[in-house]
C-alpha angles and dihedrals in degrees: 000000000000119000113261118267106227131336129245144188090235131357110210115206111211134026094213106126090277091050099041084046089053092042088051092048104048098044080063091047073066092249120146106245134208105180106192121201118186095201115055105261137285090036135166091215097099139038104271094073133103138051108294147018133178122257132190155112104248106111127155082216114074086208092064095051090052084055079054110046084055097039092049093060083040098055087051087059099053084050096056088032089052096029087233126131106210103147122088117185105221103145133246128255110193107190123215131185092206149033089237089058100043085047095070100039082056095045100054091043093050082048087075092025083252103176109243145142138220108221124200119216093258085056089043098061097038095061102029098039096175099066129082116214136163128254097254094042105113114185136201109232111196110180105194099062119086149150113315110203091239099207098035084055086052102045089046090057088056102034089054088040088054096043087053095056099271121145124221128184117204124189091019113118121215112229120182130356109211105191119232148120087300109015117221120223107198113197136190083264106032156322129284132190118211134174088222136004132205116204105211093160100130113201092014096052091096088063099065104037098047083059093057098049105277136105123211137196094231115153110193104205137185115234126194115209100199120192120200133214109246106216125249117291094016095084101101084047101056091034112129081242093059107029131041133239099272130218122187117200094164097102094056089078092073095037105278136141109243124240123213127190136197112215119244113313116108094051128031100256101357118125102201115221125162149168117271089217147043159193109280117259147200092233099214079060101046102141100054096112126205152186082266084074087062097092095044099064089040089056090054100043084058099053081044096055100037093034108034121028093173094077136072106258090222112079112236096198133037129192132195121228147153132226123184108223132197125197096264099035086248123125122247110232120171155085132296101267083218111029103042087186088066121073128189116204094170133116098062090155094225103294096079097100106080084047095062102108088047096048087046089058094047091048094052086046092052088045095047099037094231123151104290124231111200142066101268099174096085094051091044112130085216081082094084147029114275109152111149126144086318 
């Protein structure tokens, strides 16, 4: 094998939001970073691209909204770090089909004294006129969360990583980690030597950690953004200044994925609702599309018709995207049970970017071996089998 390259302090795999955050938050911890990326930057191949994502605190889960109180503040830094706004406060209306349900998500949020309201469906349609619920719907409203601008996020992690001295590496494919003190990462250009490595490469996690002894539970999934015509004279009402990001949990009751949705900002006149869930993928071939994507857009077109009669029940527009799932829709963030120089943040089940400040922190404090302040026990790998040729 060639000889490494260069040697650093920590070698991050994947430029995707988690990695980028990682790679930002460990170059301040004073570590040397070498932030790898296998597509030339800014790409469309992962799950951190596109316009928007939802942000907020409201979490049925207290240990989420303990990621949050500390990322919010986080994501105002890199703002002010990166001199990008990317961050737009719309609110956040989180629907529930029961009291049960709407309890939790105000429990854990009164856990932290995180403002929020629980809005009956009367309230409900008086301030948000353009949305159709039923009698017994009770929502969560959270009013700090909001719309995050997705690519401009991104960019600013690694705009503010490479101003402080960070290297990143675009267009360069990780081949092969061979564990070690210190582990070596080969690539398609070179090889590199690290005291420790995170692998942040989402779908293609799996990948890499098979190869070094460990399986996973990593389900790569392709997901479909839709965005929907409103129809003429219903624009002001569905407009990101009028109406909040949207997340409808309702449909879990009878065993169905939820959908969410962010008001018209990405596209002149679109209202943008989805599926929180999709067919399962090969991630290097995303965008071969399939009658397994049936059921996704039928699921939308549903919520649309029941929920939002201002729009065209037809989407106008239809995006491709992966999440990498795990069985409880929790991360995985740990590190390797064999090799304790190698670290795994993957699995964040589509609802990992507005965390990111948060995951990138945690991270740093794994690497360094610094108090941790988070709740670990809920991202352990332990969780689950994974047993493999350890």
């Amino acid at each position: 094998m060639t000889s490494p390259k260069a040697i650093y302090d920590v070698i991050v795999i994947g430029a995707g939001i988690e990695g980028s955050s990682c790679a930002y938050n460990l170059l301040k911890s004073g570590k040397k970073v070498l932030l790898l990326e296998q597509f030339p930057l800014p790409h469309t191949r992962g799950s951190s691209h596109g316009q928007s994502r939802i942000t907020r605190f409201a979490y049925t889960n207290d240990f989420y909204v303990r990621m949050m109180v500390d990322a919010f503040p986080m994501w105002d830094t890199l703002e002010k770090e990166s001199g990008v706004d990317f961050f737009l406060n719309c609110g956040v209306l989180d629907l529930r089909g029961t009291k049960s349900s709407a309890n939790k998500v105000t429990s854990a949020l009164s856990a932290y004294d995180i403002p929020h309201e629980l809005l009956n469906a009367q309230e409900m349609r008086k301030r948000f006129p353009v949305m159709t619920v039923a009698d017994t719907d009770l929502a969560v409203y959270d009013p700090s969360g909001g719309i995050l601008r997705a690519d401009w996020a991104l960019a600013a992690f690694q705009k503010v990583f490479k101003q402080l001295g960070g290297i990143l590496h675009d267009n360069e494919a990780v081949l092969t980690v061979k564990p070690g003190s210190p582990a070596k990462v080969v690539t398609s250009r070179s090889v590199y030597a690290a005291s420790n490595v995170v692998i942040t490469a989402g779908p293609w996690t799996g990948r890499f950690t098979s190869a070094l002894g460990l399986r996973l539970p990593l389900e790569p999934v392709r997901v479909l953004p839709m965005y929907w015509t409103v129809k003429p004279g219903q624009e002001e009402g569905h407009h990101w200044s009028n109406f909040p990001c949207f997340i409808d949990t309702r449909g879990e009751q009878v065993g169905a994925f939820h959908c969410y949705g962010l008001p018209c900002l990405e596209y002149p006149g679109l209202f943008k609702v989805a599926n929180h869930n999709g067919a399962p993928t090969d991630p290097d071939h995303r965008d071969r599309l399939s009658d397994d994507d049936s059921w996704i857009e039928e699921h939308v077109v549903n919520t649309v018709k029941s929920t939002f009669p201002g729009l065209e029940p037809k989407p106008a527009i239809k995006e491709v995207c992966m999440y990498a799932n795990t069985p409880d829709s929790h991360p995985i963030i740990d590190r390797h049970p064999k090799y304790q120089n190698i670290f795994i943040a993957a699995g964040f089940s589509g609802h990992g970017f507005k965390l990111a400040p948060a995951v990138g922190k945690m991270v740093t404090e794994l690497v360094t071996g610094s108090d941790l302040t988070y709740n670990m026990e809920p991202f352990r790998i332990g969780r689950f089998d994974t047993s493999s040729k350890l």
